[in-house]
Amino acid sequence: MTVPTLTRRPSGGGRGRPVARTSARPVIPPDRAGRRSRRTHAGAPPLRWRLVTLVVVLGAAFSTIIVRLVEVQGVSADRFARFGRSQRIQVVELPALRGSILDRDGVELALSISRPTVWADPSQVTDPAGSARALSPLLRLDQSELRASLSDAAAFVYLARRVDDGTAAAVRALDLPGVHIMDEPTRVLPAGAVAGAVVGHVGVDHDGLSGIELQYDESLAGTPGEMVVERDPSGRDIPGSVRQSKRPDRGGDLRLTLDRDLQFITEQALAAQIVGAKAKSGVALVMDPRTGEILAMASVVAAKDQPPRPADYNKAVVDVYEPGSVMKLVTLAGALEEGAIRMSDVLSVADRITVAGTTFLDSEPHPVRQWTATDIMAQSSNAGAIAVAQRLGADGLDRYLRNFGLAGRTGLEFPGEATGIVPSLDDWSGTSLPTLAIGYGLAITPLHMLAAYNTVANGGVYVAPSLVAGDVGGAAQRRVVSPETASRVTAMLTEVVRAGTGTTAAVPGYTVAGKTGTARKAGADGRYEEGAYIASFAGFLPAEAPRLSAIVVLDEPQPYYGGLASGPVFSELATYAARRYQVPTRPAANLAPSSATRS
Amino acid sequence: MHVLLAQGQADVQRLRGQVQEQVERQQRLRMEVATLEAPARVIATAKNELGMTAPPAVVSLTPATLPPRP
């Protein structure tokens, strides 16, 4: 709009009042012109002030910029540098492959391989409903759950972990935005559940949860590596920008003393007898008594309307029980070692004996017999064993119970391993001695018991059990009884299998030394359950030069006698193991090793 | 120069992937061997596919006398 101006008419040209004159600017009516004139001359700041204001504003702006510059480039430079790096530099963890668990021959009992895992970044998912609909049949997951996962606020959600390769390929072919596949290590047991209770389990994050997996988790797990990379906004590595890289250290392999094939046979034999004897569960151990190496360690439980299955945990070292008559080995060995009884001594043994007002019975009634220590062992006489223990005395019996390693742990350090409970001598009552002498009043594991038999097999030297090759346990070796005592006890045990309660444990071609046990089973209330027994057999072979030892324990079998229920399983296991380890058969009478080598 | 660097980086990544693949393959093969040697599978194959049976009893033969020394 043009601006009108006011002027006066030249003198003599009018009546003295102002008139509008057309000029470059339009004429403004008097009333409006007056208002304009007042704004221009009375309200507008002078030019000088405008300049001052401009300088102040510009100065303030520049000051702010300078302050910010100093802060960004100086005071907080490190913080901003870190922030920048965090946006483009990523630390990628390189998972370490878990080591394998091997048997004594190097065969894998457990190993790790990678399996594809399907995951999603919901922020990249454009159509959660459509993606869920496409993925649901492939992953066999509920569509609504998948949709919820794909709509999650998190930047990372698992959709299906460790799927098979075919599923992964099918998911990859869908090419769904925001749905990705990565490899995750998976623990595999190539032989199925063989030795599963010993090997143990790992969790979803591949850390050991039980068994050997837990006990040796640190050495099996290895050390994860890491790679620091600079990546562009698309997630691609920026060439030449890798700052540092640390390779993952694969976990070490662990070689056990177990023999996978013998372990399998042991589990099968135990399962068959659980079915045959209608037992609730069973435990069997096979060892090399010379080294203490555990060759097989099986725990099997009955399942309703199904074949027996491996136990969820290692019952051989976790569960404790009252062993019963297999304990008589300790009583008689101690008495022989202390000279409380000699092999030639003959005792008058009735079928019952009363101590401190309590009567202890033999398993079968019989008239008073004139029995040697060997007879007492062979017939598994409770009254006879108690009489021998009375000769040994409380101090002696307590000492040998402990020297044979029945109190405390075996040194295996297996997770959950039970401590052998032998009452302190100070806590003994009047019936403690007869009770302990026949294997009651204490709680031990089958491994404790077999280690005691190994001591006799080893000529009187206790050898700590071991499950890992090269691991000699806590207390490796110690002498418990003399070689002479061990030899005499072995002779007694041989008689048990030749003509006593353990004839079912015999192995053709070998001289077996062993002992039966038929122990009443205590219920939850501490009272013995009527008709409930734990049947066991422990022994070794060949008696002349022991190479193998084993114990078989069955929970509530029918028949319940150790000789009838557990003896046959021992025989089956020993027969297989002796053949597998090429243990020489018993030499003929005229081919004794000593004479043969001299000829 | 930058192109060469990028190409080298790509090669490193490719080789790293190949190493990982071979490690994985080795593990899978070890698993396959262990699975094939599993006692349950061997017994099942022997019985069902090859018609083998376990001997009813093991007989140990012991010579009555030692053979004459050469």
XYZ file of C-alpha atoms in Angstrom:
669
model
C 0.000 0.000 0.000
C 1.307 3.428 -0.872
C 1.670 5.975 1.904
C -0.278 9.239 1.540
C 1.344 12.472 2.612
C -0.114 15.712 3.835
C 0.908 19.133 2.564
C -0.387 22.602 2.543
C -1.786 24.363 -0.470
C 0.567 27.016 -1.739
C -0.239 30.492 -0.424
C -3.042 32.252 -2.210
C -4.170 29.156 -3.814
C -6.937 28.217 -1.392
C -8.806 28.854 1.734
C -6.056 27.830 4.043
C -7.241 24.355 4.816
C -5.207 21.353 3.860
C -6.152 19.488 0.753
C -5.150 16.192 -0.568
C -2.673 16.213 -3.333
C -2.099 13.345 -5.539
C 1.427 12.086 -5.345
C 3.330 8.786 -5.487
C 1.793 7.943 -2.222
C -1.910 7.531 -1.800
C -3.708 10.054 0.226
C -4.687 9.078 3.648
C -7.822 10.348 5.173
C -7.200 12.900 7.892
C -8.353 10.736 10.744
C -6.209 7.747 9.749
C -3.265 9.919 8.851
C -3.315 11.411 12.291
C -3.092 8.019 13.966
C -0.275 6.979 11.678
C 1.577 10.140 12.407
C 1.362 9.514 16.137
C 2.715 5.933 15.815
C 5.628 6.978 13.657
C 6.857 9.794 15.664
C 5.760 9.127 19.210
C 5.821 5.152 19.637
C 8.751 3.792 17.491
C 12.145 3.386 19.221
C 14.906 5.350 17.779
C 17.276 3.640 15.403
C 20.030 3.672 17.946
C 18.023 1.532 20.336
C 17.162 -0.891 17.657
C 20.810 -1.360 16.901
C 21.603 -1.873 20.571
C 18.883 -4.476 20.868
C 20.172 -6.271 17.802
C 23.709 -6.325 19.159
C 22.510 -7.636 22.514
C 20.462 -10.394 20.920
C 23.275 -11.397 18.613
C 25.737 -11.270 21.497
C 23.546 -13.506 23.599
C 23.146 -15.961 20.759
C 26.837 -16.124 20.093
C 27.537 -16.462 23.797
C 25.167 -19.407 23.999
C 26.824 -21.033 21.039
C 30.271 -20.482 22.516
C 29.213 -21.879 25.904
C 27.702 -24.900 24.203
C 30.810 -25.281 22.076
C 33.035 -25.231 25.126
C 30.822 -27.777 26.819
C 30.672 -30.122 23.822
C 34.299 -29.807 22.809
C 35.838 -29.323 26.199
C 34.026 -29.924 29.435
C 31.861 -32.869 28.305
C 33.919 -34.007 25.378
C 34.491 -37.489 26.758
C 30.851 -38.016 27.532
C 29.775 -37.061 24.041
C 32.545 -39.150 22.520
C 31.337 -42.132 24.481
C 27.794 -41.475 23.402
C 28.885 -41.366 19.800
C 30.853 -44.563 20.093
C 27.957 -46.315 21.756
C 25.831 -45.587 18.723
C 28.155 -47.133 16.204
C 30.296 -49.547 18.216
C 28.858 -52.828 19.364
C 30.390 -55.468 21.575
C 29.299 -58.841 20.278
C 29.683 -61.740 22.704
C 31.064 -64.836 21.078
C 29.661 -67.793 23.019
C 32.086 -70.544 23.906
C 31.169 -74.068 22.941
C 30.665 -76.245 26.005
C 33.099 -79.105 26.337
C 32.051 -82.693 25.847
C 31.643 -85.312 28.545
C 33.306 -88.517 27.451
C 33.330 -92.037 28.754
C 36.588 -93.805 29.590
C 37.102 -94.716 25.909
C 36.502 -91.200 24.628
C 32.942 -91.802 23.476
C 30.688 -88.787 23.859
C 28.095 -89.043 26.586
C 27.157 -85.379 26.163
C 28.252 -82.801 23.633
C 27.144 -79.436 22.320
C 26.085 -78.483 18.833
C 24.448 -75.346 17.488
C 20.769 -75.212 16.696
C 18.832 -72.372 15.072
C 16.799 -70.123 17.325
C 14.063 -67.873 15.940
C 13.865 -64.422 17.513
C 12.260 -61.116 16.681
C 12.838 -57.412 17.020
C 9.233 -56.190 17.426
C 10.208 -52.636 16.494
C 10.975 -53.892 12.983
C 7.868 -56.036 12.669
C 5.440 -54.294 10.345
C 2.540 -56.706 10.557
C 2.455 -58.635 13.845
C -0.814 -60.352 13.042
C 0.274 -61.463 9.591
C 3.688 -62.617 10.814
C 2.104 -64.553 13.658
C -0.280 -66.210 11.236
C 2.597 -67.273 8.988
C 4.881 -68.449 11.797
C 2.329 -70.302 13.897
C 2.189 -73.548 11.864
C 5.948 -73.608 11.345
C 6.875 -73.093 14.964
C 3.851 -75.012 16.295
C 3.040 -72.122 18.590
C -0.224 -70.472 19.425
C -0.985 -67.653 17.021
C -2.192 -65.236 19.681
C 0.925 -65.795 21.778
C 3.108 -65.182 18.764
C 1.228 -62.018 17.985
C 1.703 -60.802 21.523
C 5.424 -61.518 21.329
C 5.732 -59.740 18.006
C 3.959 -56.708 19.473
C 6.157 -56.620 22.542
C 7.849 -53.388 23.548
C 11.209 -55.122 23.944
C 13.791 -54.994 21.196
C 14.469 -58.720 21.461
C 12.079 -61.604 22.042
C 12.604 -65.329 21.581
C 9.983 -66.936 19.410
C 11.262 -70.517 19.340
C 14.568 -71.709 20.687
C 16.631 -74.482 19.163
C 14.407 -75.547 16.311
C 15.455 -78.053 13.655
C 17.199 -77.007 10.474
C 14.097 -77.541 8.329
C 12.003 -75.240 10.456
C 14.721 -72.613 10.397
C 14.919 -72.811 6.610
C 11.154 -72.431 6.301
C 11.153 -69.391 8.588
C 14.037 -67.895 6.677
C 12.163 -68.371 3.410
C 9.254 -66.301 4.723
C 11.618 -63.319 4.929
C 9.455 -61.590 7.497
C 10.654 -58.157 8.583
C 11.932 -58.167 12.159
C 12.070 -61.968 12.412
C 15.601 -63.322 12.613
C 17.453 -66.579 13.156
C 20.607 -67.114 15.160
C 22.540 -70.147 16.331
C 22.403 -71.265 19.934
C 24.374 -74.108 21.490
C 22.364 -77.180 22.435
C 23.361 -80.045 24.702
C 22.885 -83.430 23.139
C 23.105 -86.912 24.669
C 23.968 -89.138 21.696
C 23.260 -92.366 23.583
C 20.001 -91.097 24.988
C 19.483 -91.420 28.701
C 22.478 -93.710 29.288
C 24.237 -92.419 32.405
C 21.854 -89.465 32.360
C 21.644 -89.231 36.144
C 25.433 -89.108 36.372
C 26.008 -86.716 33.488
C 23.251 -84.387 34.699
C 21.488 -81.548 32.927
C 22.128 -78.067 31.587
C 19.663 -75.183 31.588
C 18.297 -73.211 28.666
C 21.292 -70.927 28.943
C 23.611 -73.916 28.773
C 24.839 -73.776 32.344
C 25.169 -76.929 34.399
C 22.240 -77.659 36.691
C 22.937 -81.130 38.049
C 25.342 -84.026 38.022
C 28.735 -83.784 36.359
C 27.441 -80.867 34.297
C 27.078 -78.910 37.521
C 30.116 -80.266 39.336
C 32.494 -79.391 36.504
C 30.512 -76.497 35.054
C 33.414 -74.079 35.236
C 35.799 -76.176 33.185
C 33.108 -77.392 30.775
C 31.631 -73.967 30.091
C 34.752 -72.351 28.648
C 35.235 -68.602 28.385
C 33.071 -66.494 26.073
C 34.929 -64.253 23.670
C 33.935 -60.852 22.396
C 34.301 -58.813 19.269
C 34.137 -55.028 19.206
C 32.876 -53.777 15.859
C 31.759 -50.507 14.343
C 28.554 -50.874 12.463
C 26.631 -48.596 10.173
C 22.958 -47.807 10.747
C 22.057 -50.897 8.737
C 23.948 -53.104 11.149
C 26.739 -53.908 8.699
C 30.345 -53.933 9.818
C 32.293 -50.859 8.799
C 35.318 -52.165 6.882
C 38.604 -51.960 8.734
C 36.976 -50.802 11.897
C 37.284 -53.861 14.150
C 38.962 -52.517 17.230
C 39.683 -55.711 19.096
C 38.607 -59.308 19.118
C 38.916 -61.978 21.784
C 38.352 -65.507 20.648
C 36.113 -67.686 22.820
C 37.859 -70.503 24.602
C 35.954 -73.747 24.107
C 35.221 -75.560 27.329
C 37.443 -78.476 28.145
C 36.337 -82.027 27.523
C 35.867 -84.164 30.589
C 36.706 -87.841 30.496
C 34.850 -89.947 33.004
C 35.756 -93.372 34.294
C 32.376 -94.691 33.156
C 32.212 -97.307 30.430
C 29.230 -96.459 28.243
C 28.571 -100.001 27.107
C 28.835 -101.441 30.609
C 26.679 -98.587 31.863
C 24.021 -99.483 29.316
C 24.108 -103.170 30.211
C 23.919 -102.273 33.909
C 20.878 -100.086 33.381
C 19.212 -102.742 31.253
C 19.863 -105.525 33.747
C 18.631 -103.377 36.593
C 15.497 -102.384 34.717
C 14.737 -106.003 33.841
C 15.044 -107.067 37.470
C 12.892 -104.160 38.644
C 10.189 -105.503 36.367
C 10.811 -109.118 37.314
C 10.907 -108.496 41.054
C 8.323 -105.718 41.025
C 10.777 -103.456 42.815
C 10.240 -99.749 43.254
C 13.731 -98.809 42.166
C 17.255 -100.080 41.923
C 20.853 -98.967 42.068
C 23.883 -100.761 40.677
C 27.551 -99.870 40.695
C 30.461 -101.561 38.983
C 33.983 -100.534 39.912
C 37.603 -101.397 39.454
C 38.595 -102.008 43.083
C 42.286 -101.493 42.382
C 41.887 -97.902 41.226
C 38.531 -96.941 42.689
C 37.274 -96.075 39.206
C 33.538 -96.280 38.791
C 32.829 -98.167 35.579
C 29.045 -98.057 35.774
C 26.661 -96.239 38.075
C 22.998 -96.841 37.347
C 19.868 -95.574 39.047
C 16.567 -96.855 37.687
C 13.043 -96.353 38.968
C 9.832 -98.208 38.205
C 7.145 -96.386 36.250
C 3.452 -97.163 36.407
C 2.257 -99.037 33.317
C 5.537 -98.245 31.598
C 9.009 -99.727 31.464
C 11.377 -98.608 34.227
C 13.163 -95.389 33.462
C 16.449 -93.844 34.546
C 16.131 -91.926 37.788
C 16.147 -88.162 37.691
C 19.122 -88.051 40.018
C 22.057 -90.211 40.959
C 20.550 -92.380 43.683
C 23.809 -94.297 44.078
C 25.416 -91.375 45.868
C 22.453 -89.242 46.912
C 20.149 -91.721 48.647
C 21.147 -93.314 51.929
C 19.815 -96.543 53.377
C 20.444 -99.048 56.129
C 22.506 -101.703 54.358
C 21.747 -104.676 56.593
C 23.859 -107.805 56.445
C 26.324 -106.633 53.788
C 27.730 -104.628 56.691
C 28.888 -107.816 58.414
C 32.037 -107.555 56.332
C 33.131 -104.606 58.485
C 32.236 -106.333 61.745
C 34.108 -109.517 60.957
C 37.085 -107.786 59.330
C 37.513 -105.582 62.389
C 37.240 -108.531 64.749
C 39.782 -110.532 62.767
C 42.172 -107.599 62.540
C 41.967 -106.967 66.284
C 42.326 -110.626 67.135
C 38.882 -110.682 68.727
C 38.179 -113.824 66.766
C 40.250 -116.290 64.797
C 39.287 -118.261 61.749
C 39.485 -121.459 63.740
C 37.316 -120.233 66.609
C 33.988 -121.957 66.960
C 31.036 -120.151 68.498
C 27.753 -121.568 69.736
C 25.227 -119.570 67.735
C 21.502 -119.670 68.423
C 18.923 -118.139 66.126
C 18.487 -115.206 68.477
C 20.452 -113.068 70.895
C 19.216 -110.582 73.485
C 21.191 -107.438 74.187
C 20.082 -104.624 76.508
C 16.608 -106.090 76.625
C 16.215 -106.317 72.866
C 16.144 -109.624 71.043
C 17.779 -109.882 67.646
C 16.725 -112.756 65.393
C 18.333 -114.596 62.535
C 16.366 -114.565 59.319
C 15.405 -118.221 59.739
C 14.939 -120.183 62.979
C 17.578 -122.822 63.632
C 18.924 -124.824 66.559
C 22.133 -123.788 68.266
C 24.965 -124.301 65.826
C 28.710 -124.550 66.277
C 29.823 -122.051 63.715
C 33.129 -120.509 62.752
C 33.380 -116.895 61.586
C 33.168 -118.170 58.031
C 29.942 -120.014 58.826
C 28.508 -116.913 60.446
C 29.296 -114.923 57.311
C 28.105 -117.600 54.912
C 24.804 -118.092 56.750
C 24.494 -114.370 57.452
C 23.725 -115.030 61.093
C 22.698 -111.887 62.955
C 23.172 -113.552 66.331
C 26.629 -114.759 65.346
C 27.711 -111.360 63.991
C 26.501 -109.660 67.171
C 28.445 -112.140 69.270
C 31.565 -111.343 67.255
C 30.930 -107.609 67.618
C 30.679 -108.007 71.381
C 34.161 -109.488 71.316
C 35.388 -106.569 69.207
C 33.817 -104.018 71.533
C 32.164 -100.680 70.915
C 35.396 -98.758 70.421
C 36.655 -101.276 67.907
C 33.438 -101.454 65.914
C 33.143 -97.674 65.828
C 36.739 -97.351 64.660
C 36.345 -99.822 61.810
C 33.060 -98.328 60.680
C 34.925 -95.069 60.234
C 38.140 -96.553 58.864
C 36.195 -98.318 56.147
C 34.977 -94.882 55.074
C 31.332 -95.241 56.046
C 31.169 -91.952 57.974
C 31.384 -88.764 55.967
C 31.658 -88.446 52.212
C 33.522 -90.658 49.818
C 35.517 -87.804 48.293
C 33.642 -87.988 45.016
C 32.160 -84.518 45.671
C 29.249 -85.319 43.395
C 26.499 -82.665 43.660
C 24.068 -83.725 46.349
C 26.296 -86.531 47.533
C 25.064 -87.782 50.882
C 27.213 -87.983 53.948
C 27.459 -91.383 55.560
C 25.804 -91.145 58.952
C 27.395 -93.239 61.670
C 26.307 -92.291 65.197
C 28.974 -90.870 67.436
C 30.232 -93.297 70.034
C 29.063 -90.896 72.737
C 25.516 -91.255 71.482
C 25.464 -95.041 71.470
C 22.799 -96.771 73.497
C 22.840 -100.311 74.810
C 21.532 -101.637 71.513
C 23.818 -99.607 69.257
C 26.566 -102.212 69.091
C 24.347 -105.136 68.028
C 22.356 -102.884 65.725
C 25.405 -101.489 63.928
C 27.077 -104.903 63.775
C 24.328 -106.160 61.449
C 24.017 -103.041 59.335
C 21.263 -101.072 61.033
C 21.352 -97.774 62.918
C 23.459 -96.039 60.273
C 22.739 -94.535 56.888
C 25.104 -94.838 53.955
C 24.989 -94.829 50.180
C 25.593 -97.875 47.987
C 28.882 -96.262 46.991
C 30.021 -96.199 50.630
C 29.275 -99.896 50.910
C 31.047 -100.895 47.730
C 34.101 -98.848 48.690
C 34.306 -100.944 51.872
C 34.231 -104.140 49.803
C 36.914 -102.684 47.542
C 39.083 -102.269 50.626
C 38.996 -106.004 51.245
C 39.489 -106.712 47.544
C 42.558 -104.483 47.607
C 44.249 -106.424 50.341
C 43.065 -104.082 53.072
C 43.757 -100.732 51.399
C 40.923 -98.238 51.032
C 40.934 -96.544 47.637
C 38.739 -93.480 47.231
C 36.135 -93.844 44.468
C 36.617 -91.710 41.406
C 34.337 -90.790 38.560
C 36.615 -88.529 36.552
C 39.769 -89.875 34.972
C 42.741 -88.470 36.800
C 40.712 -87.344 39.787
C 41.949 -89.248 42.809
C 39.474 -87.705 45.219
C 40.182 -86.445 48.698
C 41.808 -89.209 50.712
C 43.259 -91.343 47.951
C 44.486 -94.455 49.760
C 44.925 -95.703 53.306
C 45.381 -99.073 54.911
C 42.433 -100.260 56.943
C 43.232 -103.907 57.654
C 46.249 -106.100 57.020
C 46.594 -108.164 53.849
C 46.155 -111.299 55.961
C 42.853 -110.083 57.356
C 41.694 -109.045 53.895
C 42.593 -112.465 52.570
C 40.678 -114.202 55.349
C 37.615 -112.040 54.846
C 37.807 -112.747 51.128
C 37.777 -116.447 51.893
C 34.668 -115.959 54.035
C 32.962 -114.025 51.259
C 33.872 -116.705 48.765
C 32.092 -119.228 50.936
C 28.981 -117.042 50.919
C 28.750 -117.413 47.141
C 29.901 -121.023 47.035
C 27.540 -122.447 49.632
C 25.899 -119.644 51.583
C 23.164 -117.110 50.967
C 24.727 -115.730 47.788
C 24.909 -118.685 45.428
C 22.812 -116.830 42.854
C 25.669 -114.364 42.389
C 28.077 -116.983 41.122
C 29.768 -116.374 37.785
C 30.772 -119.432 35.769
C 34.518 -119.686 35.467
C 35.272 -117.257 38.287
C 35.525 -117.329 42.045
C 33.203 -114.672 43.361
C 33.486 -113.171 46.851
C 30.432 -111.350 48.105
C 27.724 -110.896 50.659
C 23.977 -110.606 50.630
C 21.934 -108.051 52.523
C 18.233 -108.068 53.323
C 17.405 -104.995 55.355
C 14.073 -103.879 56.662
C 13.039 -100.554 55.289
C 12.228 -97.639 57.548
C 9.158 -95.610 56.712
C 8.691 -91.880 56.885
C 7.701 -92.144 60.544
C 10.960 -93.906 61.414
C 9.280 -97.264 62.011
C 10.096 -100.292 59.918
C 7.444 -100.966 57.324
C 5.886 -104.388 57.422
C 7.036 -106.501 54.487
C 9.228 -103.761 53.002
C 12.862 -104.717 52.469
C 15.913 -103.470 50.681
C 17.749 -106.328 49.022
C 21.401 -106.018 48.129
C 24.438 -107.941 47.059
C 28.004 -106.634 47.087
C 31.079 -108.495 45.976
C 34.080 -108.779 43.701
C 35.848 -111.168 41.358
C 38.041 -113.023 40.749
C 38.539 -113.604 44.456
C 42.155 -114.629 43.797
C 43.070 -111.303 42.181
C 40.078 -108.949 42.182
C 39.594 -106.929 39.013
C 35.937 -105.987 39.280
C 33.537 -105.207 42.091
C 29.834 -104.451 42.075
C 26.868 -103.775 44.273
C 23.207 -104.169 43.400
C 20.521 -102.652 45.620
C 16.803 -103.146 44.988
C 14.040 -101.301 46.799
C 11.156 -103.542 47.891
C 11.613 -106.443 45.478
C 9.640 -109.691 45.570
C 11.159 -111.990 46.705
C 12.894 -109.672 49.062
C 16.022 -111.638 49.930
C 19.231 -110.083 48.740
C 20.445 -113.388 47.394
C 17.325 -113.977 45.344
C 16.642 -110.450 44.138
C 20.053 -108.796 43.754
C 22.382 -111.779 43.403
C 21.290 -112.664 39.847
C 21.791 -109.094 38.679
C 25.276 -109.105 40.155
C 26.000 -112.329 38.306
C 24.773 -110.904 35.001
C 26.776 -107.714 35.366
C 29.912 -109.484 36.522
C 29.679 -111.994 33.678
C 29.458 -109.230 31.098
C 32.130 -107.068 32.707
C 34.580 -109.936 33.124
C 34.239 -110.796 29.450
C 34.473 -107.174 28.364
C 37.608 -106.539 30.388
C 39.080 -109.918 29.525
C 39.466 -110.987 33.110
C 41.136 -114.417 33.144
C 38.928 -117.231 34.334
C 39.686 -119.286 37.412
C 42.666 -121.575 36.798
C 42.086 -125.272 37.159
C 43.093 -126.806 40.459
C 46.283 -128.216 38.995
C 47.053 -124.942 37.249
C 47.524 -122.588 40.134
C 49.250 -119.462 38.895
C 52.290 -119.932 41.083
C 52.963 -123.510 40.002
C 52.239 -122.680 36.400
C 54.788 -119.929 36.300
C 57.374 -122.073 37.998
C 57.031 -124.981 35.597
C 42.611 -48.154 -0.753
C 39.251 -48.124 0.916
C 37.937 -50.671 -1.567
C 40.830 -53.014 -0.817
C 40.203 -52.602 2.867
C 36.531 -53.369 2.475
C 37.301 -56.397 0.348
C 39.780 -57.684 2.915
C 37.244 -57.187 5.659
C 34.678 -59.138 3.707
C 37.174 -61.951 3.174
C 37.944 -62.085 6.885
C 34.274 -62.324 7.691
C 33.731 -65.025 5.107
C 36.659 -67.090 6.362
C 35.537 -66.649 9.927
C 32.160 -67.959 8.946
C 33.731 -70.937 7.199
C 35.763 -71.803 10.288
C 32.643 -71.656 12.385
C 30.782 -73.822 9.897
C 33.517 -76.451 9.951
C 33.618 -76.477 13.742
C 29.877 -76.963 13.744
C 30.155 -79.703 11.165
C 32.775 -81.507 13.163
C 30.581 -81.400 16.254
C 27.623 -82.729 14.308
C 29.693 -85.547 12.883
C 30.945 -86.444 16.349
C 27.372 -86.519 17.516
C 26.396 -88.685 14.577
C 29.165 -91.178 15.302
C 28.236 -91.345 18.971
C 24.584 -91.785 18.071
C 25.318 -94.560 15.603
C 27.482 -96.327 18.181
C 24.898 -96.046 20.933
C 24.409 -99.482 22.515
C 20.638 -99.354 22.235
C 20.804 -98.689 18.509
C 23.479 -101.327 17.904
C 21.475 -103.960 19.769
C 18.260 -103.029 17.999
C 19.958 -103.195 14.615
C 21.632 -106.491 15.414
C 18.392 -108.088 16.553
C 15.864 -106.567 14.229
C 17.800 -106.057 11.024
C 20.548 -108.652 11.157
C 18.638 -111.325 13.031
C 21.340 -111.781 15.641
C 20.619 -113.238 19.063
C 22.518 -113.212 22.317
C 24.097 -116.517 23.342
C 22.079 -118.318 26.022
C 25.125 -118.773 28.250
C 28.818 -118.129 28.298
C 30.956 -121.217 28.752
C 34.510 -120.895 29.989
C 36.876 -123.615 28.862
C 39.810 -124.358 31.129
C 42.485 -126.765 29.960
C 43.004 -129.751 32.216
C 46.761 -129.535 31.855
C 49.193 -127.016 30.577
C 50.436 -127.541 27.039
C 54.035 -128.735 26.862
C 56.565 -125.964 26.685
C 58.312 -125.662 23.351
